[in-house]
Coordinates of C-alpha atoms and ligand atoms in Angstrom, one line a residue:
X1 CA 0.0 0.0 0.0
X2 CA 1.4 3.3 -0.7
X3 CA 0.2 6.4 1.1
X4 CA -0.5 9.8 -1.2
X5 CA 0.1 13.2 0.1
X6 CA -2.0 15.2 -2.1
X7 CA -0.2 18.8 -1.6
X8 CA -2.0 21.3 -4.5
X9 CA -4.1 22.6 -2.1
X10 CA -0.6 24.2 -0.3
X11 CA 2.6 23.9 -2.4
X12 CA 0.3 24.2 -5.7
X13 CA -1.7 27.8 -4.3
X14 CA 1.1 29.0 -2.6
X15 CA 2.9 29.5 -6.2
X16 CA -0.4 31.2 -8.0
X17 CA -0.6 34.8 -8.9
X18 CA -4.5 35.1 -9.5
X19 CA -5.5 34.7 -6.3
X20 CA -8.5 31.7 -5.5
X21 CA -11.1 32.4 -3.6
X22 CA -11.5 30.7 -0.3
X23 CA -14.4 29.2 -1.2
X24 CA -13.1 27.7 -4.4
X25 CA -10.2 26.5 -1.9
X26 CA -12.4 24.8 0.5
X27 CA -14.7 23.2 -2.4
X28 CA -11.2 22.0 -4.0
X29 CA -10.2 20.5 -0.5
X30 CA -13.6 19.0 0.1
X31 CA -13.2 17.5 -3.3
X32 CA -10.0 16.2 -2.6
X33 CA -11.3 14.3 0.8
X34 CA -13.4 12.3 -1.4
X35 CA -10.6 10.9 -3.7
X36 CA -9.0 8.4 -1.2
X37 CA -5.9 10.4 -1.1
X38 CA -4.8 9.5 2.5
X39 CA -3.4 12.8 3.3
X40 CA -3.9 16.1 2.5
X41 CA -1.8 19.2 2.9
X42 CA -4.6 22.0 3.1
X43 CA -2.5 25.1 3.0
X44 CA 0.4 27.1 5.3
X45 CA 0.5 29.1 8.6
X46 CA 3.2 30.9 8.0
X47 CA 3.5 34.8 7.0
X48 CA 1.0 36.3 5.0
X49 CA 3.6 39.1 3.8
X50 CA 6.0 36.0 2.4
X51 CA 2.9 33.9 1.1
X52 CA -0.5 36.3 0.7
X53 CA -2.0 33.4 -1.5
X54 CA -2.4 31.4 1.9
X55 CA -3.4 34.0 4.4
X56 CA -6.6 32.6 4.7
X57 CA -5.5 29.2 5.8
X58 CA -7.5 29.5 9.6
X59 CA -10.4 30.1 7.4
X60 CA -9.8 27.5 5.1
X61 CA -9.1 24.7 8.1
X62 CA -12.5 26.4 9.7
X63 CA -15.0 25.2 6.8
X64 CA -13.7 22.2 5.5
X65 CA -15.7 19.2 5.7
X66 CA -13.5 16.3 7.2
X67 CA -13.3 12.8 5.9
X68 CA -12.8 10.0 8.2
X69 CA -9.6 8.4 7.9
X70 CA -8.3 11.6 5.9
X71 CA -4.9 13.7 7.8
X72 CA -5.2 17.4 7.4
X73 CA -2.0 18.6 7.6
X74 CA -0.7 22.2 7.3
X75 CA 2.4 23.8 6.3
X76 CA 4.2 25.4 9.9
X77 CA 7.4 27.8 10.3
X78 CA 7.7 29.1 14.0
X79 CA 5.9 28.8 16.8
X80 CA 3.4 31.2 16.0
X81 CA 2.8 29.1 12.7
X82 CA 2.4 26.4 15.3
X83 CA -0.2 28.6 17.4
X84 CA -2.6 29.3 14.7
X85 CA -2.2 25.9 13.6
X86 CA -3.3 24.4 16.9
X87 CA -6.4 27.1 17.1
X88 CA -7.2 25.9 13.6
X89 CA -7.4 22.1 14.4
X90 CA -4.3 20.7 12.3
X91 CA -4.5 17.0 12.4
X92 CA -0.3 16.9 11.4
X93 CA 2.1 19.9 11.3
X94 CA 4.5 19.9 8.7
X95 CA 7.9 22.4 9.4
X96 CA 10.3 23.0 6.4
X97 CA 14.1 24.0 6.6
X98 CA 16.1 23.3 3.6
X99 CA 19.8 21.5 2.7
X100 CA 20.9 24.9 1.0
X101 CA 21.6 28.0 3.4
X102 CA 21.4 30.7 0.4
X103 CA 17.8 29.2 -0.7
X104 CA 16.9 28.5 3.5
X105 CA 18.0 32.7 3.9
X106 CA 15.6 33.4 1.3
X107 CA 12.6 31.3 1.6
X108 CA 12.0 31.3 6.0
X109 CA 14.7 34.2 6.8
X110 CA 17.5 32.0 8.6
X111 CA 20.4 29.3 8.5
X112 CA 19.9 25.9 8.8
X113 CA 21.4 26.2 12.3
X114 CA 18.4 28.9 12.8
X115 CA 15.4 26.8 11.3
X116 CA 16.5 23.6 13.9
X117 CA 16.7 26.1 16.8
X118 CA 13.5 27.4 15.8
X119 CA 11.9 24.0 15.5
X120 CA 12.5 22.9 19.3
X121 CA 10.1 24.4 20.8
X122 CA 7.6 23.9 18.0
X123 CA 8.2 20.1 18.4
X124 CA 8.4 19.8 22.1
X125 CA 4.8 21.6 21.8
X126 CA 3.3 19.7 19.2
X127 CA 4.3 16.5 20.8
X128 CA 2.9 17.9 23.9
X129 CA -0.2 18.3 22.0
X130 CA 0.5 14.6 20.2
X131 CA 0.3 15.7 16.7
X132 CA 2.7 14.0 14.3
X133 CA 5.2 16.5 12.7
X134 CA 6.4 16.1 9.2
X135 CA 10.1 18.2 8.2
X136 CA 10.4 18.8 4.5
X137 CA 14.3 18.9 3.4
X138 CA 13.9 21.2 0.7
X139 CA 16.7 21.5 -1.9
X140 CA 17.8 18.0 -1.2
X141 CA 19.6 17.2 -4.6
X142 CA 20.0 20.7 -6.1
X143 CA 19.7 24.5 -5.5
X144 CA 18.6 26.8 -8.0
X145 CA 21.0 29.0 -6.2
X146 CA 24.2 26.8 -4.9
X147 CA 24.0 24.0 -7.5
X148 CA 24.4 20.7 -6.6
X149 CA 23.9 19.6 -2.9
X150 CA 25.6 16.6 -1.5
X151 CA 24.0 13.6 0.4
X152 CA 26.5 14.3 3.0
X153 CA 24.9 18.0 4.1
X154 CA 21.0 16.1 3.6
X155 CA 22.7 13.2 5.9
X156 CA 23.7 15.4 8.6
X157 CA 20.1 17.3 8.8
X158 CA 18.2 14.8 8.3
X159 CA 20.4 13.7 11.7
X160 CA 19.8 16.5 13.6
X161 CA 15.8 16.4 13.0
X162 CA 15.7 12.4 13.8
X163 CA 17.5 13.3 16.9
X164 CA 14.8 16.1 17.7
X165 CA 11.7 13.7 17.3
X166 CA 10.5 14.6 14.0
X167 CA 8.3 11.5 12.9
X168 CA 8.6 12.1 9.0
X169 CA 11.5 13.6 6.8
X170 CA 10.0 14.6 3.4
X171 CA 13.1 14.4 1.0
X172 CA 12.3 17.5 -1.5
X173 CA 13.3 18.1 -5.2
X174 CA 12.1 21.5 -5.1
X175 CA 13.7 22.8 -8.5
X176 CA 12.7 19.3 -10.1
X177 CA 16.3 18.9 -11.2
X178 CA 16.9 15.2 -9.8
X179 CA 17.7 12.5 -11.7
X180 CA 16.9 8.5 -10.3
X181 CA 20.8 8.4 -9.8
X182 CA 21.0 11.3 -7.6
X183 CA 18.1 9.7 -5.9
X184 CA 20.0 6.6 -6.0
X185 CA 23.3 8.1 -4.5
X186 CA 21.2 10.0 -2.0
X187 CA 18.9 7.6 -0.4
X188 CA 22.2 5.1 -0.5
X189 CA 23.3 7.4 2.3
X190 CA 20.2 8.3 3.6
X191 CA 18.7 4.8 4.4
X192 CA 21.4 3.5 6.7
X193 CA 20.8 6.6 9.2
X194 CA 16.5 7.0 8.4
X195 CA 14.1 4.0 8.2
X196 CA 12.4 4.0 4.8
X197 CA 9.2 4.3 6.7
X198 CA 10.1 7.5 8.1
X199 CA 10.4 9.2 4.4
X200 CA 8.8 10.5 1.9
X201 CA 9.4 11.7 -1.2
X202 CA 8.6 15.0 -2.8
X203 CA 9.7 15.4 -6.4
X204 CA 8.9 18.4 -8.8
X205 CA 8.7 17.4 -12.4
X206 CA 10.5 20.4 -14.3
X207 CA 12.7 18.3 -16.3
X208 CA 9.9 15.1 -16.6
X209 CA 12.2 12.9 -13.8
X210 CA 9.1 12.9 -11.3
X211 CA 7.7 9.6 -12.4
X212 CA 11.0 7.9 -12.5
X213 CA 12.5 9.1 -9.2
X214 CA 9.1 7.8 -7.1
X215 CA 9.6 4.1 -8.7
X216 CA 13.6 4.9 -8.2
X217 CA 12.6 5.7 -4.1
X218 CA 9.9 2.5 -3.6
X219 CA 12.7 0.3 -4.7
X220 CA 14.1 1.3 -1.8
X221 CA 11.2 0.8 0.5
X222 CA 9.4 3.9 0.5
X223 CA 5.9 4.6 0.8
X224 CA 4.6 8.1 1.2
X225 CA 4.8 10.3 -2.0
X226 CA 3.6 13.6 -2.3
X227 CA 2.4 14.8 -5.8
X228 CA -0.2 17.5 -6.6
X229 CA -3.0 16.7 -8.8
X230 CA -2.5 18.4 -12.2
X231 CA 0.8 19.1 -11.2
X232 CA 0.0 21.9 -9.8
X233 CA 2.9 23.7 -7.6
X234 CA 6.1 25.2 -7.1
X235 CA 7.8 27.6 -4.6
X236 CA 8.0 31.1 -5.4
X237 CA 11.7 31.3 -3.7
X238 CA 13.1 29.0 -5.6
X239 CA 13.0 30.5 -9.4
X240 CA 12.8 27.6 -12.3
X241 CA 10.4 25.1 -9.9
X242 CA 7.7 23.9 -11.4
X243 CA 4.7 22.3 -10.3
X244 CA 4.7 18.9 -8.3
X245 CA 4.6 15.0 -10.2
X246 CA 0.7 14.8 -10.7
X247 CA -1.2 13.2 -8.5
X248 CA -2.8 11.2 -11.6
X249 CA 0.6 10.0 -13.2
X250 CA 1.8 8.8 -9.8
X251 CA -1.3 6.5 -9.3
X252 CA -1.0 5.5 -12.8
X253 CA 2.2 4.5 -12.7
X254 CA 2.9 2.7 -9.4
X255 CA -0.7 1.0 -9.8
X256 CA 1.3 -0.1 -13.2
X257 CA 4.4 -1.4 -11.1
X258 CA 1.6 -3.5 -9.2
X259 CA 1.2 -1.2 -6.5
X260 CA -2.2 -0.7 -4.3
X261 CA -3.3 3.1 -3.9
X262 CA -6.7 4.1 -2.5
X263 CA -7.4 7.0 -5.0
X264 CA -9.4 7.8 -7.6
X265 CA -8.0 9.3 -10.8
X266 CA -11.4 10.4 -12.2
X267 CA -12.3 12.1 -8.8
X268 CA -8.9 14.2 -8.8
X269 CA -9.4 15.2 -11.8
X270 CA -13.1 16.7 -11.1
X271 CA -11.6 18.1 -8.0
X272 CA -8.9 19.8 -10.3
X273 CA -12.0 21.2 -12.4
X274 CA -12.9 23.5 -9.5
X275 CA -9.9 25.1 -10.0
X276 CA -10.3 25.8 -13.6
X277 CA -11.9 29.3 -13.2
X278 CA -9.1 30.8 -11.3
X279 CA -6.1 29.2 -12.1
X280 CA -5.3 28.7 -16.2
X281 CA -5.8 25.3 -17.9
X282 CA -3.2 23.3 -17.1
X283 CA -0.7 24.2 -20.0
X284 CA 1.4 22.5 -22.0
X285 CA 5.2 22.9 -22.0
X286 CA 6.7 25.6 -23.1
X287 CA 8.7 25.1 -25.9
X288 CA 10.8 28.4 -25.7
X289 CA 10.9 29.4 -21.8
X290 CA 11.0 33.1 -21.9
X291 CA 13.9 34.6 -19.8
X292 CA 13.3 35.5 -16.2
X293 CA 14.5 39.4 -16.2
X294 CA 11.5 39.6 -19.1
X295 CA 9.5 37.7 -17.1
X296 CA 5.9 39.7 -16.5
X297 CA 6.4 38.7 -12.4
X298 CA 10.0 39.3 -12.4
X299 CA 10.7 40.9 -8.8
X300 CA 13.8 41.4 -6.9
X301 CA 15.7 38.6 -8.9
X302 CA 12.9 35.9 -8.3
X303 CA 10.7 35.4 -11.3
X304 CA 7.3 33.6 -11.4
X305 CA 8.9 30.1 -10.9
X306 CA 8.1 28.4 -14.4
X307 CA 10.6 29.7 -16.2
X308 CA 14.0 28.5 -16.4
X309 CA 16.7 30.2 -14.6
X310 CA 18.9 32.0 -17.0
X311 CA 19.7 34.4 -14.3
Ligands
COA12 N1 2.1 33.5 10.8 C1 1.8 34.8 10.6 N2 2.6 35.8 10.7 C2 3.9 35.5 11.0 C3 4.3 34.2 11.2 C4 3.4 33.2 11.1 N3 3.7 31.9 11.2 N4 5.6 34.2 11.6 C5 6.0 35.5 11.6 N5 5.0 36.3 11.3 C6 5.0 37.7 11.2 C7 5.5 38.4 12.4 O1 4.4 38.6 13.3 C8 6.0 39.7 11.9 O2 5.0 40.6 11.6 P1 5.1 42.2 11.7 O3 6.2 42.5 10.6 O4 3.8 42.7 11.4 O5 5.6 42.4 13.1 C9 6.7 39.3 10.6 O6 5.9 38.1 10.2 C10 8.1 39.0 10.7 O7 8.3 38.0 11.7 P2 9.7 37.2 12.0 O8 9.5 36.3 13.2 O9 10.8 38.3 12.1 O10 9.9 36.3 10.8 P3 10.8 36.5 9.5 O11 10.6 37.8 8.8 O12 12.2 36.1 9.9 O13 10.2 35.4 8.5 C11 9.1 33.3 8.4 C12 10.3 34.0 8.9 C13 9.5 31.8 8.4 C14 7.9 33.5 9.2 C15 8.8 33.7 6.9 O14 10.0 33.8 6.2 C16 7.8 32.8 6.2 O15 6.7 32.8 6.5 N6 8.3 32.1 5.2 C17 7.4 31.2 4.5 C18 8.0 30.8 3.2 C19 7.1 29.8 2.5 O16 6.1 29.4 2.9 N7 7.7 29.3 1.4 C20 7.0 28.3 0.6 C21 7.2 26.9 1.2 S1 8.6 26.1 0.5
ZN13 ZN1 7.2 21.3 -3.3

């Protein structure tokens, strides 16, 4: 059995420029309960200056109707993050630091160092509270800023946040750059130090590598993936990421490897539809990425996030 993390509702939204209505984010999420996706990140409490597109997450959580058997997680960055979190009703929290200091400065304001001193208290409280607490590793093969990262600076992180109680280490390809062998030469030193039943796997599909690097990571026992459906996603610090692997291609293809999953492509899709007034059609591929510094969102050296980086 492998375990989906549908994330559009959070990593997809948080990357949009037309803004969706809450209501269209709570019909999308109500949608999405009835898919038999087994979890579902719902959206982020962290700043509303860094991530306006998610400001109405408390709102959001408030309204939902929740499915039996469903975890409503929610993205967290500090302990206020962790406050309105609680207030809100978060079944899991989800806190994010990355392997890269230069993309960690710019996406939650600190160093690595920083992010695990800020997560202390955060954990201590939401294991006080007994919620399960996800940490992404962002940047976990390569930066759009520093390149390449080794498996040597994931390994010692991903120490540090065993050793703090985290419950679940989300490995993230957040510029979708990975290929199955850097998957291969990272999880090689990954596994000996983290239980394959402690990870999951987050891969964005910019170069097409998503599909591949899931069935790369099950052959090495794991069996939580996060994809959006549609492929919706991206991060808006980290210029050239493009949306998550879809939801729909994951289930295809691991259902093809022989694998049991729980949800339903037809129902993603309809609960994809709901999107389709706000957000644009999803699109296919550009042929001839424009430059970022032309780039109509192009703001203080970050550009919308689907371009390539020719910065
Ligand atoms: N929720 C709401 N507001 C928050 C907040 C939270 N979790 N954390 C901080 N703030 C507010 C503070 O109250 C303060 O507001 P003020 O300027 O009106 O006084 C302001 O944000 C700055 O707070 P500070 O603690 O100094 O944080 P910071 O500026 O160092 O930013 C983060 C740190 C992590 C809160 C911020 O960078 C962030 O939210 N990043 C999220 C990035 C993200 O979601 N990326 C996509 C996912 S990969
Ligand atoms: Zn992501």
């Amino acid at each position: 059995m492998i375990k989906i993390v549908e994330v559009g509702p959070r990593d997809g939204l948080q990357n949009e420029f037309s803004m969706v209505p809450t209501s269209a984010k709570i019909d999308f999420v109500n949608a999405l309960s009835r898919t038999g996706v087994n979890e579902i990140e719902v959206s982020a409490f962290v700043s509303p200056k860094k991530i306006p597109q998610l400001q109405d997450a408390a709102i959001v959580f408030e309204k939902i109707h929740r499915v039996k058997g469903v975890v409503y997680s929610a993205l967290v960055p500090n302990e206020k993050g962790l406050e309105r979190a609680f207030q809100a009703g978060v079944d899991k929290v989800s806190l994010f630091t990355a392997a890269s200091e230069t993309f960690n400065q710019k996406n939650i304001n600190t160093s690595i160092k920083g992010s695990l001193a800020r997560f202390r208290p955060v954990v201590t409280q939401a294991g006080k509270r007994g919620r399960p607490i996800r940490a992404y590793i962002s940047t976990a093969f390569w930066c759009a800023f520093e390149g390449k990262i080794s498996a040597q600076k994931v390994v010692n992180l991903a120490s540090s946040l065993m050793d703090m109680g985290i419950d679940e280490l989300s490995i993230s390809d957040t510029i979708g750059k990975a290929t199955p062998d850097d998957v291969e030469q990272l999880m090689d030193s990954l596994l000996p130090i983290v239980p394959p039943d402690r990870i999951a796997v987050h891969y964005h599909d910019t170069y097409a590598n998503g599909i591949a690097n899931v069935l790369k990571s099950l052959s090495y026992g794991i069996r939580t993936v996060d994809a959006s459906v549609g492929g919706l996603g991206g991060c808006p610090f980290a210029p050239g990421a493009t949306g998550n692997v879809s939801t729909e291609d994951v289930i295809r293809a691991l259902r093809n490897a022989g694998e049991t999953l729980t949800a339903n492509i037809d129902r993603l899709l309809q609960a994809r539809e709901l999107l389709n007034p706000y957000l644009p059609a999803p699109s296919l591929p550009e042929t001839d990425p424009p430059d970022c510094s032309t780039c109509e969102f192009f703001n203080n050296g970050l550009c919308c996030g689907r371009h390539e980086l020719t910065l």
